[in-house]
Amino acid sequence: MNPFSYARPSSVEEAIGQFRPDSRYIAGGTNLLDLMKENVTRPSQLIDITQLPLADIEETADGGLRIGALVSNADLAWHPLVEARYPLLSQAILAGASPQLRNMATTGGNLLQRTRCYYFYDSTTPCNKREPGTGCSARDGLNRIHAILGHSDACIAVHPSDMCVAMAALEAVVHVQGQRGERRIPMADFHRLPGHTPEQDNTLVDGELITAVELPPQDFSAHSSYLKLRDRASYAFALVSVAAALEMDGDSIRSARIAMGGVAHKPWRKAEAEAALVGRTADEAAFTTAADILLEGASGFEHNAFKIELGRRAIVRALTDAARGAAQ
């Protein structure tokens, strides 16, 4: 590991004031320390934010929830208000990582989790995401876990978080603070597709600190499901995952949300797929239509083309389970 300095501020303002271009904020460290050990990231300064007052879960005035950036994944998944109002989020978090990791990982850190592309972690291979302009080894290499949607010539990596897929479906809003003040970023705009700059995972600017995530009030608690398909039953990243949430009126769908993980550089949503379900009877025909729309334009590579059909079936199954109120 390369040498670095260490700071431990006691306020958000102090943390932001200490940031310089090659600094990194650190809390649980469950991803950042791995990246440093693998020589993928070489910060000159770590700013430990664990003393900041960002570890609370509070109800908002409109009936939503505000989740502090330092709330652990375990505390978030098992919080009574999350289990009651947003079971989709609880299911997604518990589908990810191990209990030990969930005890350390934080909400803010999970949002910033980087891809698990093999080539990104292997500093001996070209990777545009790690070193812009060097090429993408995954395009012609082992690409079984890689993207089938939204990829570019520069990068076919996928976003690894389960939590973020659920938050995308729940239309969370990310609160950040930086040297230019505070702003709110809708979840749909937080992560980005690779384009020609795959080294940029999100739309944060240098020094901005995630302070909280807000979940708006919703009525999906009775009909939601998170389905994660992976190579083994525990502690594996998703080949394909689906967060499905329905608001039902008898057998008819009043509103719908679908987000996919493991298929693109960010959680994948398409408003047209959700709109196609509104007013339809909750059956396989309607769910297949939504799946076809959501996967429109999907294209695979040598080893991952199977994910297109896998994704289609996963969407139908997750929506079926959501309609039945039978979460995974």
PDB file of N, CA, C and O in Angstrom, residues 275-311:
ATOM      1  N   ALA A 275     -44.615   2.300 -17.483  1.00  0.00           N
ATOM      2  CA  ALA A 275     -45.881   2.854 -17.973  1.00  0.00           C
ATOM      3  C   ALA A 275     -46.720   1.776 -18.669  1.00  0.00           C
ATOM      4  O   ALA A 275     -47.957   1.810 -18.621  1.00  0.00           O
ATOM      5  N   ALA A 276     -46.031   0.813 -19.306  1.00  0.00           N
ATOM      6  CA  ALA A 276     -46.747  -0.241 -20.035  1.00  0.00           C
ATOM      7  C   ALA A 276     -47.533  -1.148 -19.097  1.00  0.00           C
ATOM      8  O   ALA A 276     -48.430  -1.878 -19.543  1.00  0.00           O
ATOM      9  N   LEU A 277     -47.216  -1.118 -17.819  1.00  0.00           N
ATOM     10  CA  LEU A 277     -47.914  -1.971 -16.859  1.00  0.00           C
ATOM     11  C   LEU A 277     -49.144  -1.297 -16.253  1.00  0.00           C
ATOM     12  O   LEU A 277     -50.029  -1.989 -15.725  1.00  0.00           O
ATOM     13  N   VAL A 278     -49.204   0.007 -16.302  1.00  0.00           N
ATOM     14  CA  VAL A 278     -50.276   0.744 -15.625  1.00  0.00           C
ATOM     15  C   VAL A 278     -51.627   0.439 -16.280  1.00  0.00           C
ATOM     16  O   VAL A 278     -51.790   0.534 -17.502  1.00  0.00           O
ATOM     17  N   GLY A 279     -52.581   0.020 -15.433  1.00  0.00           N
ATOM     18  CA  GLY A 279     -53.912  -0.316 -15.929  1.00  0.00           C
ATOM     19  C   GLY A 279     -54.051  -1.739 -16.430  1.00  0.00           C
ATOM     20  O   GLY A 279     -55.164  -2.175 -16.740  1.00  0.00           O
ATOM     21  N   ARG A 280     -52.928  -2.467 -16.520  1.00  0.00           N
ATOM     22  CA  ARG A 280     -52.973  -3.853 -16.996  1.00  0.00           C
ATOM     23  C   ARG A 280     -53.276  -4.801 -15.842  1.00  0.00           C
ATOM     24  O   ARG A 280     -52.992  -4.527 -14.676  1.00  0.00           O
ATOM     25  N   THR A 281     -53.858  -5.939 -16.174  1.00  0.00           N
ATOM     26  CA  THR A 281     -53.992  -7.016 -15.197  1.00  0.00           C
ATOM     27  C   THR A 281     -52.604  -7.585 -14.911  1.00  0.00           C
ATOM     28  O   THR A 281     -51.790  -7.738 -15.835  1.00  0.00           O
ATOM     29  N   ALA A 282     -52.358  -7.872 -13.664  1.00  0.00           N
ATOM     30  CA  ALA A 282     -51.036  -8.376 -13.274  1.00  0.00           C
ATOM     31  C   ALA A 282     -50.897  -9.837 -13.680  1.00  0.00           C
ATOM     32  O   ALA A 282     -51.218 -10.753 -12.912  1.00  0.00           O
ATOM     33  N   ASP A 283     -50.447 -10.075 -14.907  1.00  0.00           N
ATOM     34  CA  ASP A 283     -50.274 -11.445 -15.379  1.00  0.00           C
ATOM     35  C   ASP A 283     -48.997 -11.553 -16.210  1.00  0.00           C
ATOM     36  O   ASP A 283     -48.307 -10.554 -16.472  1.00  0.00           O
ATOM     37  N   GLU A 284     -48.692 -12.758 -16.634  1.00  0.00           N
ATOM     38  CA  GLU A 284     -47.427 -13.008 -17.332  1.00  0.00           C
ATOM     39  C   GLU A 284     -47.329 -12.223 -18.633  1.00  0.00           C
ATOM     40  O   GLU A 284     -46.241 -11.750 -19.003  1.00  0.00           O
ATOM     41  N   ALA A 285     -48.440 -12.056 -19.317  1.00  0.00           N
ATOM     42  CA  ALA A 285     -48.396 -11.327 -20.586  1.00  0.00           C
ATOM     43  C   ALA A 285     -47.967  -9.876 -20.373  1.00  0.00           C
ATOM     44  O   ALA A 285     -47.124  -9.337 -21.114  1.00  0.00           O
ATOM     45  N   ALA A 286     -48.532  -9.249 -19.350  1.00  0.00           N
ATOM     46  CA  ALA A 286     -48.166  -7.863 -19.061  1.00  0.00           C
ATOM     47  C   ALA A 286     -46.699  -7.772 -18.628  1.00  0.00           C
ATOM     48  O   ALA A 286     -45.958  -6.864 -19.063  1.00  0.00           O
ATOM     49  N   PHE A 287     -46.265  -8.717 -17.805  1.00  0.00           N
ATOM     50  CA  PHE A 287     -44.885  -8.670 -17.299  1.00  0.00           C
ATOM     51  C   PHE A 287     -43.890  -8.939 -18.433  1.00  0.00           C
ATOM     52  O   PHE A 287     -42.805  -8.358 -18.468  1.00  0.00           O
ATOM     53  N   THR A 288     -44.248  -9.812 -19.363  1.00  0.00           N
ATOM     54  CA  THR A 288     -43.355 -10.080 -20.494  1.00  0.00           C
ATOM     55  C   THR A 288     -43.221  -8.847 -21.385  1.00  0.00           C
ATOM     56  O   THR A 288     -42.125  -8.531 -21.880  1.00  0.00           O
ATOM     57  N   THR A 289     -44.329  -8.134 -21.570  1.00  0.00           N
ATOM     58  CA  THR A 289     -44.270  -6.890 -22.343  1.00  0.00           C
ATOM     59  C   THR A 289     -43.311  -5.898 -21.691  1.00  0.00           C
ATOM     60  O   THR A 289     -42.465  -5.281 -22.355  1.00  0.00           O
ATOM     61  N   ALA A 290     -43.447  -5.743 -20.380  1.00  0.00           N
ATOM     62  CA  ALA A 290     -42.556  -4.815 -19.659  1.00  0.00           C
ATOM     63  C   ALA A 290     -41.098  -5.255 -19.776  1.00  0.00           C
ATOM     64  O   ALA A 290     -40.199  -4.422 -19.963  1.00  0.00           O
ATOM     65  N   ALA A 291     -40.872  -6.559 -19.678  1.00  0.00           N
ATOM     66  CA  ALA A 291     -39.497  -7.070 -19.769  1.00  0.00           C
ATOM     67  C   ALA A 291     -38.904  -6.778 -21.144  1.00  0.00           C
ATOM     68  O   ALA A 291     -37.739  -6.370 -21.268  1.00  0.00           O
ATOM     69  N   ASP A 292     -39.697  -6.982 -22.185  1.00  0.00           N
ATOM     70  CA  ASP A 292     -39.197  -6.727 -23.538  1.00  0.00           C
ATOM     71  C   ASP A 292     -38.821  -5.257 -23.722  1.00  0.00           C
ATOM     72  O   ASP A 292     -37.814  -4.934 -24.360  1.00  0.00           O
ATOM     73  N   ILE A 293     -39.636  -4.375 -23.160  1.00  0.00           N
ATOM     74  CA  ILE A 293     -39.334  -2.938 -23.282  1.00  0.00           C
ATOM     75  C   ILE A 293     -38.085  -2.584 -22.486  1.00  0.00           C
ATOM     76  O   ILE A 293     -37.210  -1.854 -22.962  1.00  0.00           O
ATOM     77  N   LEU A 294     -38.004  -3.121 -21.288  1.00  0.00           N
ATOM     78  CA  LEU A 294     -36.856  -2.787 -20.434  1.00  0.00           C
ATOM     79  C   LEU A 294     -35.543  -3.271 -21.041  1.00  0.00           C
ATOM     80  O   LEU A 294     -34.492  -2.629 -20.891  1.00  0.00           O
ATOM     81  N   LEU A 295     -35.585  -4.378 -21.738  1.00  0.00           N
ATOM     82  CA  LEU A 295     -34.365  -4.959 -22.312  1.00  0.00           C
ATOM     83  C   LEU A 295     -34.142  -4.564 -23.772  1.00  0.00           C
ATOM     84  O   LEU A 295     -33.224  -5.066 -24.426  1.00  0.00           O
ATOM     85  N   GLU A 296     -34.982  -3.669 -24.272  1.00  0.00           N
ATOM     86  CA  GLU A 296     -34.842  -3.230 -25.661  1.00  0.00           C
ATOM     87  C   GLU A 296     -33.431  -2.694 -25.899  1.00  0.00           C
ATOM     88  O   GLU A 296     -32.928  -1.873 -25.127  1.00  0.00           O
ATOM     89  N   GLY A 297     -32.794  -3.130 -26.967  1.00  0.00           N
ATOM     90  CA  GLY A 297     -31.444  -2.656 -27.280  1.00  0.00           C
ATOM     91  C   GLY A 297     -30.341  -3.422 -26.580  1.00  0.00           C
ATOM     92  O   GLY A 297     -29.154  -3.107 -26.764  1.00  0.00           O
ATOM     93  N   ALA A 298     -30.683  -4.422 -25.769  1.00  0.00           N
ATOM     94  CA  ALA A 298     -29.650  -5.185 -25.069  1.00  0.00           C
ATOM     95  C   ALA A 298     -28.774  -5.931 -26.069  1.00  0.00           C
ATOM     96  O   ALA A 298     -29.269  -6.484 -27.060  1.00  0.00           O
ATOM     97  N   SER A 299     -27.475  -5.942 -25.804  1.00  0.00           N
ATOM     98  CA  SER A 299     -26.549  -6.696 -26.655  1.00  0.00           C
ATOM     99  C   SER A 299     -25.442  -7.266 -25.787  1.00  0.00           C
ATOM    100  O   SER A 299     -24.884  -6.572 -24.939  1.00  0.00           O
ATOM    101  N   GLY A 300     -25.160  -8.538 -26.008  1.00  0.00           N
ATOM    102  CA  GLY A 300     -24.163  -9.200 -25.190  1.00  0.00           C
ATOM    103  C   GLY A 300     -22.834  -9.366 -25.911  1.00  0.00           C
ATOM    104  O   GLY A 300     -22.676  -8.974 -27.075  1.00  0.00           O
ATOM    105  N   PHE A 301     -21.893  -9.996 -25.207  1.00  0.00           N
ATOM    106  CA  PHE A 301     -20.569 -10.267 -25.762  1.00  0.00           C
ATOM    107  C   PHE A 301     -20.364 -11.785 -25.758  1.00  0.00           C
ATOM    108  O   PHE A 301     -21.308 -12.539 -25.521  1.00  0.00           O
ATOM    109  N   GLU A 302     -19.163 -12.233 -25.995  1.00  0.00           N
ATOM    110  CA  GLU A 302     -18.937 -13.670 -26.196  1.00  0.00           C
ATOM    111  C   GLU A 302     -19.462 -14.530 -25.043  1.00  0.00           C
ATOM    112  O   GLU A 302     -20.051 -15.582 -25.264  1.00  0.00           O
ATOM    113  N   HIS A 303     -19.256 -14.036 -23.803  1.00  0.00           N
ATOM    114  CA  HIS A 303     -19.571 -14.900 -22.656  1.00  0.00           C
ATOM    115  C   HIS A 303     -20.819 -14.483 -21.887  1.00  0.00           C
ATOM    116  O   HIS A 303     -21.173 -15.155 -20.900  1.00  0.00           O
ATOM    117  N   ASN A 304     -21.471 -13.388 -22.243  1.00  0.00           N
ATOM    118  CA  ASN A 304     -22.570 -12.937 -21.386  1.00  0.00           C
ATOM    119  C   ASN A 304     -23.893 -12.733 -22.124  1.00  0.00           C
ATOM    120  O   ASN A 304     -24.829 -12.161 -21.545  1.00  0.00           O
ATOM    121  N   ALA A 305     -24.004 -13.186 -23.352  1.00  0.00           N
ATOM    122  CA  ALA A 305     -25.261 -13.000 -24.083  1.00  0.00           C
ATOM    123  C   ALA A 305     -26.424 -13.704 -23.375  1.00  0.00           C
ATOM    124  O   ALA A 305     -27.582 -13.287 -23.518  1.00  0.00           O
ATOM    125  N   PHE A 306     -26.101 -14.727 -22.579  1.00  0.00           N
ATOM    126  CA  PHE A 306     -27.160 -15.444 -21.838  1.00  0.00           C
ATOM    127  C   PHE A 306     -27.912 -14.528 -20.881  1.00  0.00           C
ATOM    128  O   PHE A 306     -29.044 -14.812 -20.482  1.00  0.00           O
ATOM    129  N   LYS A 307     -27.290 -13.408 -20.489  1.00  0.00           N
ATOM    130  CA  LYS A 307     -27.922 -12.524 -19.511  1.00  0.00           C
ATOM    131  C   LYS A 307     -29.164 -11.828 -20.077  1.00  0.00           C
ATOM    132  O   LYS A 307     -30.000 -11.349 -19.311  1.00  0.00           O
ATOM    133  N   ILE A 308     -29.297 -11.790 -21.383  1.00  0.00           N
ATOM    134  CA  ILE A 308     -30.485 -11.139 -21.962  1.00  0.00           C
ATOM    135  C   ILE A 308     -31.735 -11.968 -21.655  1.00  0.00           C
ATOM    136  O   ILE A 308     -32.727 -11.446 -21.127  1.00  0.00           O
ATOM    137  N   GLU A 309     -31.684 -13.255 -21.957  1.00  0.00           N
ATOM    138  CA  GLU A 309     -32.836 -14.111 -21.650  1.00  0.00           C
ATOM    139  C   GLU A 309     -32.993 -14.301 -20.143  1.00  0.00           C
ATOM    140  O   GLU A 309     -34.116 -14.329 -19.617  1.00  0.00           O
ATOM    141  N   LEU A 310     -31.863 -14.419 -19.446  1.00  0.00           N
ATOM    142  CA  LEU A 310     -31.916 -14.528 -17.979  1.00  0.00           C
ATOM    143  C   LEU A 310     -32.609 -13.299 -17.387  1.00  0.00           C
ATOM    144  O   LEU A 310     -33.448 -13.409 -16.480  1.00  0.00           O
ATOM    145  N   GLY A 311     -32.258 -12.129 -17.903  1.00  0.00           N
ATOM    146  CA  GLY A 311     -32.867 -10.891 -17.412  1.00  0.00           C
ATOM    147  C   GLY A 311     -34.356 -10.844 -17.692  1.00  0.00           C
ATOM    148  O   GLY A 311     -35.148 -10.434 -16.833  1.00  0.00           O
TER     149      GLY A 311
END
